[in-house]
XYZ file of C-alpha atoms in Angstrom:
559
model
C 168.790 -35.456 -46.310
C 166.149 -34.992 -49.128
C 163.378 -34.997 -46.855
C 164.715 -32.443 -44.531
C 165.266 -30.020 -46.822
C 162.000 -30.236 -48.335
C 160.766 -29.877 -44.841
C 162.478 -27.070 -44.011
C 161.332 -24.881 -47.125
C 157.937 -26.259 -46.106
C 158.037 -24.491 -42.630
C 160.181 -21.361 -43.957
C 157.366 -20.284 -46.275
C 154.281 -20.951 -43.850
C 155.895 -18.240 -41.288
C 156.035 -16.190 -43.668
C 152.494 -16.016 -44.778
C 151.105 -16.102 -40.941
C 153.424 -12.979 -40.438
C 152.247 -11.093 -43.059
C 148.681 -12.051 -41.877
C 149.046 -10.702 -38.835
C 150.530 -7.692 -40.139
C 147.322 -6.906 -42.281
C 144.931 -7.690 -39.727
C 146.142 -5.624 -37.307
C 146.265 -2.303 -40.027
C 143.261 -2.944 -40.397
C 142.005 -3.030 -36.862
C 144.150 0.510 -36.648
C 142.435 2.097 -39.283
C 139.125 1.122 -38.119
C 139.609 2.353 -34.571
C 140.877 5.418 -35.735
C 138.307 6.339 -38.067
C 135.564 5.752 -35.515
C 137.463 7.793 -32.919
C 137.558 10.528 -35.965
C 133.504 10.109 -36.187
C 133.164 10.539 -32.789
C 134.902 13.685 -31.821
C 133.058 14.984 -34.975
C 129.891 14.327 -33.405
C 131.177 15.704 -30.216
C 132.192 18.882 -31.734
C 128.899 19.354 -33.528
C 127.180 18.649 -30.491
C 128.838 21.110 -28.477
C 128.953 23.696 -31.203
C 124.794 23.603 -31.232
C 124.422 23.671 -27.540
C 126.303 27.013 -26.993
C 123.007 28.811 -28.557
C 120.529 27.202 -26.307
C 118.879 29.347 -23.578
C 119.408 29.500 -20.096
C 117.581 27.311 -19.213
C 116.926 24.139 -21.295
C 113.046 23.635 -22.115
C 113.469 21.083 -24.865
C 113.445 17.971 -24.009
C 116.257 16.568 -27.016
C 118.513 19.424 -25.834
C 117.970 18.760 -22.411
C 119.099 14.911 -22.671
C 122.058 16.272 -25.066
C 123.080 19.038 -22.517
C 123.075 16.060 -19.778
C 124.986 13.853 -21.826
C 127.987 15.561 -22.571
C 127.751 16.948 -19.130
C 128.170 13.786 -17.930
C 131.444 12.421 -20.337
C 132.939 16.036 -20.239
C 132.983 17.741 -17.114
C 131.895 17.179 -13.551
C 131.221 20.605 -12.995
C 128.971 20.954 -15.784
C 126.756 18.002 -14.374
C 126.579 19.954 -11.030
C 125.341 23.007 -13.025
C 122.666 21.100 -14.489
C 121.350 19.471 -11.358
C 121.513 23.136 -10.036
C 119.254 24.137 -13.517
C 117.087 21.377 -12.713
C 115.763 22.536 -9.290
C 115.547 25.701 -10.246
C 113.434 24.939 -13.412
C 111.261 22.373 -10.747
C 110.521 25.216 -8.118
C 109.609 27.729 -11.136
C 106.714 25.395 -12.329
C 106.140 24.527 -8.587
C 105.573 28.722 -7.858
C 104.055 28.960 -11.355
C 101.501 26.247 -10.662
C 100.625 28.098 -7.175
C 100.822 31.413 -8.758
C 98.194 30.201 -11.527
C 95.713 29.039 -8.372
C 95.893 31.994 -6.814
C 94.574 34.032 -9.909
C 91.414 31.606 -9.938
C 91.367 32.530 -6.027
C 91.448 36.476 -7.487
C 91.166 39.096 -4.838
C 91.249 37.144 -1.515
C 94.814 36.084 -2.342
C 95.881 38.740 -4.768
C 99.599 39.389 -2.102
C 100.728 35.890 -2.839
C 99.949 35.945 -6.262
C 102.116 39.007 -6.518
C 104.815 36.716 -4.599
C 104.190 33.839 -6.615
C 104.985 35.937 -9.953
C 107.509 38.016 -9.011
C 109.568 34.560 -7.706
C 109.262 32.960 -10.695
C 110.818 36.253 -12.261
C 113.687 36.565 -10.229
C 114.795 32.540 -10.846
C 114.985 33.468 -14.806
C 116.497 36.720 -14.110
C 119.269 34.913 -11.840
C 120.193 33.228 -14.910
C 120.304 36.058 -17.105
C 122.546 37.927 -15.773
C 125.663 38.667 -17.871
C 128.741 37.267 -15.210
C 126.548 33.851 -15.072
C 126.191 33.832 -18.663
C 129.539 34.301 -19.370
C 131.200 32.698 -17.050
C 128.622 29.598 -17.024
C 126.009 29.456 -20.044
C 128.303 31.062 -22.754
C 131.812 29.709 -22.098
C 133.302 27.842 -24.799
C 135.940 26.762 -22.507
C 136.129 25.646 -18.505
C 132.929 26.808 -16.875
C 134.119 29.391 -13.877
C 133.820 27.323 -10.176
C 133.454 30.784 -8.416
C 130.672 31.738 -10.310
C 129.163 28.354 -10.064
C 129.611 28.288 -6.180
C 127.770 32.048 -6.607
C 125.248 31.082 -8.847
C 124.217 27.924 -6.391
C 124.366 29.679 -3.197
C 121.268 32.352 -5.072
C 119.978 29.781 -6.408
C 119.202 27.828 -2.905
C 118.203 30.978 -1.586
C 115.815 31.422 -3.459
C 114.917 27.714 -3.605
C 114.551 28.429 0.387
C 112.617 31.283 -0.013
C 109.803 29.426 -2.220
C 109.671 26.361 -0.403
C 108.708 29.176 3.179
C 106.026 30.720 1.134
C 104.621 27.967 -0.219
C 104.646 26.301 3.120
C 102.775 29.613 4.372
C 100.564 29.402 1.746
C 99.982 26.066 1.495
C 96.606 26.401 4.169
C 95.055 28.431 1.270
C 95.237 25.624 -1.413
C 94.883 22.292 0.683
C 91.068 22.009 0.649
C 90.882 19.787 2.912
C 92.961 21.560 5.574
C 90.854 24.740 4.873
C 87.256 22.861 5.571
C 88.890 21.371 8.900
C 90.524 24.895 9.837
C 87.164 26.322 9.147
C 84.862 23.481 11.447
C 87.808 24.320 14.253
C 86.907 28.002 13.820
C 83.328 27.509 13.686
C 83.553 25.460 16.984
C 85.397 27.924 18.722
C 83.205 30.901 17.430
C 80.229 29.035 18.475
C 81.676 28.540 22.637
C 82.161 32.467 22.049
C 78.960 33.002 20.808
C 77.047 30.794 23.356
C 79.559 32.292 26.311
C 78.625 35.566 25.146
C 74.913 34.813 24.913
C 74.748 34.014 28.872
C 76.967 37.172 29.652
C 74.293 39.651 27.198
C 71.529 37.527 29.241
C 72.762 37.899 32.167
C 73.926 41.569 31.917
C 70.525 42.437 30.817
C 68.456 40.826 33.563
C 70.754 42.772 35.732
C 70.841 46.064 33.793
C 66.561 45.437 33.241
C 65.707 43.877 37.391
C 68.046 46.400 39.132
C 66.483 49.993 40.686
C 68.099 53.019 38.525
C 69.873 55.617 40.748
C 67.520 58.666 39.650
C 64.884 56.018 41.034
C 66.342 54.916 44.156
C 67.099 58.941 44.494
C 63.011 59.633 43.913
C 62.215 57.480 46.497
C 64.772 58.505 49.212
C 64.298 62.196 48.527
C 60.678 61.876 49.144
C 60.988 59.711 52.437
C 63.424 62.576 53.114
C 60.550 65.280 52.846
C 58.520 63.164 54.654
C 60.883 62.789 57.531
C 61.603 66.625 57.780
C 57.993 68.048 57.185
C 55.829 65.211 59.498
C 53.142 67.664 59.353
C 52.107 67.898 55.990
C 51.760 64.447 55.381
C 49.883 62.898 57.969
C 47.369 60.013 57.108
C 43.745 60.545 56.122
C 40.745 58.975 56.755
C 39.564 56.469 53.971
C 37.476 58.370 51.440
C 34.204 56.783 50.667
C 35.061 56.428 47.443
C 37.410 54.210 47.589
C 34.316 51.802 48.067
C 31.810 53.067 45.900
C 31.008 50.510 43.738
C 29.225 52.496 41.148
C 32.591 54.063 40.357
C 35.830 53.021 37.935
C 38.231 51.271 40.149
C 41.507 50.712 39.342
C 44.078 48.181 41.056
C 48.070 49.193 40.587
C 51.001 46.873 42.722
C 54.339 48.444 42.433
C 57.319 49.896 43.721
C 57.939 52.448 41.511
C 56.835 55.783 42.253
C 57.224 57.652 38.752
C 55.772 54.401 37.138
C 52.023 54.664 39.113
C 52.018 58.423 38.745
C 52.549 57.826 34.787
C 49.819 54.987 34.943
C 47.118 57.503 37.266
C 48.147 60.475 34.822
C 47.815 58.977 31.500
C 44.220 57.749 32.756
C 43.141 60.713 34.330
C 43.804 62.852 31.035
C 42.455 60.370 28.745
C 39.153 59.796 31.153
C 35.935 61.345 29.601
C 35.049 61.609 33.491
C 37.693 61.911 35.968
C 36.335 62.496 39.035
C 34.525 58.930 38.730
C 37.991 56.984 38.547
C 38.951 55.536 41.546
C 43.305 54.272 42.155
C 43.888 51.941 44.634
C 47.989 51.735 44.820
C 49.704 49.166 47.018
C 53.300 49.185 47.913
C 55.809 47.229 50.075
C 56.421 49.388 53.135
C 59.864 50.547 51.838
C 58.023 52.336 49.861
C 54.226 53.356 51.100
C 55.694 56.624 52.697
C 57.147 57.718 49.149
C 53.989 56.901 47.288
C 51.692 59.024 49.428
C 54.316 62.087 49.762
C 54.447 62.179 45.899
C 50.655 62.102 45.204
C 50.499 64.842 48.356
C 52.679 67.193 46.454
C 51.156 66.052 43.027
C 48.064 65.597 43.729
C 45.960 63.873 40.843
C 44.116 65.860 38.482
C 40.910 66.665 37.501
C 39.068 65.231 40.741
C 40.316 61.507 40.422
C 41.068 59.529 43.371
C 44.336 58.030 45.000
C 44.192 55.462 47.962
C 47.840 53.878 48.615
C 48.223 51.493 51.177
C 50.953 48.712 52.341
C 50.529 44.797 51.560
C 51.174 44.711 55.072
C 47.804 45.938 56.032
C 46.189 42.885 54.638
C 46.529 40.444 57.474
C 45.260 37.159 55.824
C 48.188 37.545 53.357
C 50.638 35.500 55.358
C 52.371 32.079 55.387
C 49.532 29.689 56.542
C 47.008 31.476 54.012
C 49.140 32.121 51.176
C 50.956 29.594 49.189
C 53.745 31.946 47.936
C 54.841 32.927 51.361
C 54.819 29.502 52.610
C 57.151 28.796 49.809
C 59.627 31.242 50.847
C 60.447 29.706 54.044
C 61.742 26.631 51.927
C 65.866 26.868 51.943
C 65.810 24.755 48.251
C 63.149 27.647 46.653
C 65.411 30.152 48.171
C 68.373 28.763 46.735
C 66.824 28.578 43.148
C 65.843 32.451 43.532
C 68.339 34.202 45.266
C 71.570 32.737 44.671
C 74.221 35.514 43.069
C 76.811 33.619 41.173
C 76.790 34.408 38.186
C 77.707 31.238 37.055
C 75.199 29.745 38.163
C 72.585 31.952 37.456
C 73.535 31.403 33.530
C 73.928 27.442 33.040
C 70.192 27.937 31.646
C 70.209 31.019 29.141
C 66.663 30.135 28.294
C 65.522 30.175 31.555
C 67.240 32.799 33.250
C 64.639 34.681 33.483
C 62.555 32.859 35.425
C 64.769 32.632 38.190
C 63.941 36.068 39.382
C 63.081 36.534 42.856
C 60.099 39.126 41.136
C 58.230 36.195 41.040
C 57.568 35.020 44.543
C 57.073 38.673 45.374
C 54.141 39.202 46.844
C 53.280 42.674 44.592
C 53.784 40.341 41.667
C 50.608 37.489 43.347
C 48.670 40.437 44.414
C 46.005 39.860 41.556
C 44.835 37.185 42.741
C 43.793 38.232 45.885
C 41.515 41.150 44.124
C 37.979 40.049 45.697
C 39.595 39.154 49.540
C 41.099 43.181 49.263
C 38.213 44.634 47.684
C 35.653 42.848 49.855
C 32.735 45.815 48.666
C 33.653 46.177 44.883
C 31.866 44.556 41.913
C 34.477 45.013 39.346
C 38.083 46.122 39.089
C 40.449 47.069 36.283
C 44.194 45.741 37.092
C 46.807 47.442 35.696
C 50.369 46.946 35.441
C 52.873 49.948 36.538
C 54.557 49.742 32.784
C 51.567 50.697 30.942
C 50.317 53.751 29.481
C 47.165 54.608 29.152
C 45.884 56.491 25.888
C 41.597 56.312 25.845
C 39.025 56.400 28.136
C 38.618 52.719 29.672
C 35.280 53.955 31.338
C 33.355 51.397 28.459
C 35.218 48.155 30.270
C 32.636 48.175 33.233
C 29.925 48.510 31.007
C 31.239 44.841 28.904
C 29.145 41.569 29.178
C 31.314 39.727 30.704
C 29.322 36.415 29.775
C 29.808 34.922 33.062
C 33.535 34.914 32.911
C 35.490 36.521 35.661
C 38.792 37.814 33.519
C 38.541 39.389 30.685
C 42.015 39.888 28.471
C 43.172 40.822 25.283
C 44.475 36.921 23.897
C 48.331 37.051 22.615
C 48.428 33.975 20.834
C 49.152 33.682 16.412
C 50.152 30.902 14.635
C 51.421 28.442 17.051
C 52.956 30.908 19.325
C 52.158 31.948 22.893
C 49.475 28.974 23.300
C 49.094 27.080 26.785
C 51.821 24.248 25.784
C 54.298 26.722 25.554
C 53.820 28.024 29.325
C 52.634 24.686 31.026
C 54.926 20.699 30.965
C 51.997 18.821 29.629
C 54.076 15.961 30.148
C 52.693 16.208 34.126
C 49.367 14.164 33.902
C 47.428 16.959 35.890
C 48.176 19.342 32.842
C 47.831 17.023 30.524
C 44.258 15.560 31.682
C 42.921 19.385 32.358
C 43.997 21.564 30.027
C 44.696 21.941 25.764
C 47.919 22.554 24.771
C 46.777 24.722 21.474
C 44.690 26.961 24.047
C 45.144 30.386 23.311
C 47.297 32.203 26.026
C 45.963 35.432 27.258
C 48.121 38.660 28.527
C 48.411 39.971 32.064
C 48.844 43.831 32.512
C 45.029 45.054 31.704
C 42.698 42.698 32.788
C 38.936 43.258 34.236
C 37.507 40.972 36.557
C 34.627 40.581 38.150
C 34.717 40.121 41.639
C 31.284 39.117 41.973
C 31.619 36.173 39.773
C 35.225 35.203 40.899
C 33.327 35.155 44.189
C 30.971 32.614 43.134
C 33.598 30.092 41.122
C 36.055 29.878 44.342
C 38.918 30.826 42.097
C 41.231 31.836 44.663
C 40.988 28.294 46.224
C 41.608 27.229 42.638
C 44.687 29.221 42.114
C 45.956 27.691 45.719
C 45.516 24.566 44.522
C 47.558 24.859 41.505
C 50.304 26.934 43.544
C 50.912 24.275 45.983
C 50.716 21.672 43.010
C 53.736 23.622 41.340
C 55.777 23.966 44.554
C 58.847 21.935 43.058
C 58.356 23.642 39.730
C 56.975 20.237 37.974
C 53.852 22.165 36.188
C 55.178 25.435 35.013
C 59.122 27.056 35.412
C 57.830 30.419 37.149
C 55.601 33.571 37.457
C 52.528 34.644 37.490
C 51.178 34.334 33.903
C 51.026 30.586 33.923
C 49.358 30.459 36.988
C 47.087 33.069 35.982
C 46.266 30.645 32.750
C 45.531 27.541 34.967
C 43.556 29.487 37.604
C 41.397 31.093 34.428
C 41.565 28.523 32.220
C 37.752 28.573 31.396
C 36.894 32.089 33.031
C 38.196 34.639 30.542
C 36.315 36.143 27.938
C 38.652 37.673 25.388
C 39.233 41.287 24.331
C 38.914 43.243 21.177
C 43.398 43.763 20.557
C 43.012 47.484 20.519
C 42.188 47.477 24.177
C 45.946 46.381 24.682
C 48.904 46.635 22.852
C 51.759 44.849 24.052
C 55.511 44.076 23.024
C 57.122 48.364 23.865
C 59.598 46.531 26.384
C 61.185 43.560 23.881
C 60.081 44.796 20.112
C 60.808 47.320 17.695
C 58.565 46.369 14.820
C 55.139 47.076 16.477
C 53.458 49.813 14.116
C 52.996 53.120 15.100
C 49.025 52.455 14.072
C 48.485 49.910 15.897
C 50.411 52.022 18.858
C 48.050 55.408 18.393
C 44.859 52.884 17.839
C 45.167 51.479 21.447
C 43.567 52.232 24.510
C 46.429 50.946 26.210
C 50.181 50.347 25.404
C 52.524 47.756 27.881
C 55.949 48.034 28.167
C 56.287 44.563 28.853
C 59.812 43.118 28.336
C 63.662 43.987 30.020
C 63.511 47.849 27.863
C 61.066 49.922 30.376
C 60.593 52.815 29.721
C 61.871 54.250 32.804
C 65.904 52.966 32.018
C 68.717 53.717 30.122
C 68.037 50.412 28.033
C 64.429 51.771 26.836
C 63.805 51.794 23.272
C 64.233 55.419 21.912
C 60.696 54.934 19.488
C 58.648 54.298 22.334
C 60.289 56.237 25.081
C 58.290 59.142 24.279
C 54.629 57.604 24.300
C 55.648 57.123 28.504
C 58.101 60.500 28.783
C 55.158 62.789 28.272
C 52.909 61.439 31.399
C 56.128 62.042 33.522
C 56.071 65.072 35.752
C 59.404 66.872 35.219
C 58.303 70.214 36.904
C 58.357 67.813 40.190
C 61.344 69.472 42.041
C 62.589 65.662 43.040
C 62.396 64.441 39.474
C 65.222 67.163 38.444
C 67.823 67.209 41.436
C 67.346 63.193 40.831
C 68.889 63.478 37.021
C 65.930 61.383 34.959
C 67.289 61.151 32.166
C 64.140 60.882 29.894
């Protein structure tokens, strides 16, 4: 009995004790939950107390993690506002960075830097405008949903409207899509330019090669006359003049009626002693019946003398004698001439020219038939129809000639206009025969003497080298390199103010040199004679033209 009554005070007063345990334990865990609960909505209400007086938008960084925070245990639609501040504070230093470019870039760009600014403007005035702060920024209670949907919906908008001009832009900051926009525009410029280039080329050789109206007019109005007055033209007998070898003899080849009577007038005025100059003019026989009505009703001055005849007269000029002609009747060689596309004729800019049919004409290879036409002379002056002449030449026949048959003004300087620019020295027979820094001389005014040229076979010479070049191999074209093969060591050179050339092709030739020569060429596309002429030279050819010449006004020269 004893023992279970001690017992049972034993277990009575241990329950006790572990109940009032308990008890104190758990006060204690109460009073230390609640005073951290108190520290923490102290905290909170400091917090939220400082952030009411931050700006619009958050620039430092503390405030900006703060803001976040309590965004983030507080309200859902205060986080969505920040994400919203967030873009919009990422596209302002996105604008502002392009905006700072573009003043480095200055003037070029100066519209999108205006953009540029006045975008980053408008985001911090979106933000500063009172129903946003108020409702959003300043609100010490619920932020406003409306306003937030507002404020987002200008706030993408304008989000939209940077990201499309700074796409637009973008070309104008990415270097490396500049330098490869600018090789794609070079490219293309360049197929424009070199497109253009064959048109201006080919334009010219057609604007420079074709026969003006007011010519063509000249010519038909005077086979006109001759047609309806028979009478007054009728041929002459040959003068003896025209065979006097103790006279000035001239030889012209041409077409172009006002172009010999400039050449014959310009002479005849400048001539010390007229009467002793001697003009032997051949035409095709288009135009033979012109030539002679025109120097019948102008009949040359100061008691010079005219013959005009037709190539045609000349019987050993034909295919079995002369190479040109024979080279004519080839289809291939008439192909290369006298095609007329005009694509075709401009695959080669550079040598467009040559492809002239001028070349195979026999007016152009005249020259160098000179001693077979002129059986009787000893000497002969050539001329070309776009010259002027402003001395007496009478001195010319008077020259030592040094046992050379041409004599020439030379055209080369520097490295330019030598023998390997005219002749492929890359064909042995040029190659073995000839130097390739030989000075090049000029066709145009040229005296030769017949006797000599006689004696040295050069005609043979110059057939030899024609036939050579039939497939083109030796030279491209014309008469010039052939002229430098056939007188490759026959041509004594020329004091330069005997012959100024260049009038045609260039405008920097000095009016000194111009007035100091005896004779001025209008070699080149610009003759004198069309529209294309250059106006500082025009004049130096204008004033040998006969404008009182009834058919030279109803035919509208304009000159």
């Amino acid at each position: 009995m004893a023992v279970a009554v001690r017992g049972s005070r034993v277990g009575g007063g241990s329950g006790v004790g572990s109940a009032l345990r308990n008890f104190f334990s758990y006060r204690i865990f109460v009073s230390a939950m609640l005073s951290l609960l108190f520290i923490v909505t102290l905290c909170v209400l400091f917090s939220s107390n400082g952030s009411q007086h931050d700006g619009v938008i958050l620039t430092s960084g503390n405030t900006y993690v703060q803001r976040t925070f309590q965004a983030l245990n507080s309200d859902p639609i205060k986080t969505r506002l920040d994400m919203i501040q967030r873009q919009a504070v990422d596209h302002i230093a996105l604008v502002n960075a392009y905006a700072a470019y573009a003043r480095n870039l200055k003037l070029e760009i100066s519209r999108q830097l205006k953009m540029f600014d006045d975008l980053a403007s408008n985001f911090g005035d979106l933000q500063k405008k009172p129903n946003y702060r108020s409702a959003l920024f300043e609100s010490d209670g619920p932020l406003d949903e409306d306003a937030l949907r507002q404020f987002e919906k200008e706030v993408k908008d304008k989000i939209k409207l940077a990201r499309s001009l700074i796409a637009e832009a973008k070309e104008s900051y990415d270097n490396q899509l500049k330098i490869q926009k600018l090789k794609d525009t070079i490219f293309a410029v360049n197929e424009l330019l070199v497109k253009a280039k064959k048109n201006d080329a080919f334009s010219s050789l057609i604007s420079a090669k074709s026969t003006p109206k007011s010519l063509h007019c000249l010519s038909m109005r005077l086979m006109e006359e001759r047609i309806n007055h028979p009478d007054n033209y009728t041929d002459e007998a040959p003068k003896p003049e025209f065979e006097d070898p103790t006279l000035f003899h001239y030889a012209l080849f041409s077409d172009n009626v006002i172009a010999v009577a400039v050449v014959v007038n310009s002479t005849v005025r400048n001539a010390n002693e007229p009467w002793k100059h001697v003009f032997h003019v051949v035409t095709d026989k288009m135009n033979v019946a012109a030539m002679k009505v025109w120097f019948k009703m102008k009949p040359v001055e100061r008691g010079a003398h005219v013959e005009i005849r037709s190539l045609e007269e000349y019987s050993f000029l034909n295919s079995s004698y002369v190479p040109v002609l024979r080279q004519l009747e080839n289809p291939t060689l008439q192909k290369f001439y006298f095609e007329n596309s005009a694509e075709n004729a401009t695959k080669d800019v550079n040598n467009m020219k040559y492809r002239n049919p001028k070349y195979l004409s026999m007016l152009n290879h005249l020259r160098f038939y000179l001693p077979e036409m002129f059986p009787k002379l000893h000497r002969i002056l050539f001329l070309d129809d776009d010259v002027v002449v402003q001395k007496d030449l009478s001195a010319l026949w008077s020259i030592d000639m040094d046992g050379k048959v041409n004599a020439a003004v030379e055209t080369c300087f520097g490295s330019f206009h030598r023998y390997g620019q005219y002749l492929d020295f890359s064909n042995p027979y040029i190659k073995s025969r000839f130097n390739p820094k030989a000075c090049a001389w000029a066709f145009g005014m040229n005296m030769f003497d017949l006797d000599e040229w006689r004696r040295q076979q050069l005609t043979e010479q110059y057939h030899f080298w024609q036939n050579l070049n039939e497939d083109r191999s030796l030279w491209k074209s014309g008469t010039l390199p052939a002229g430098l093969v056939t007188f490759y060591s026959s041509t004594k050179s020329l004091d330069k103010s005997w012959h100024v050339l260049g009038l045609g092709f260039n405008p920097s030739i000095s009016m000194d040199e111009i007035n100091n020569a005896a004779v001025i060429h209008f070699n080149g596309n610009m003759k004198p004679w069309l529209d294309i002429a250059m106006n500082q030279y025009k004049q130096l050819w204008t004033k040998y033209v006969d404008f009182d010449m009834i058919f030279v006004q109803m035919c509208n020269f304009g000159m």
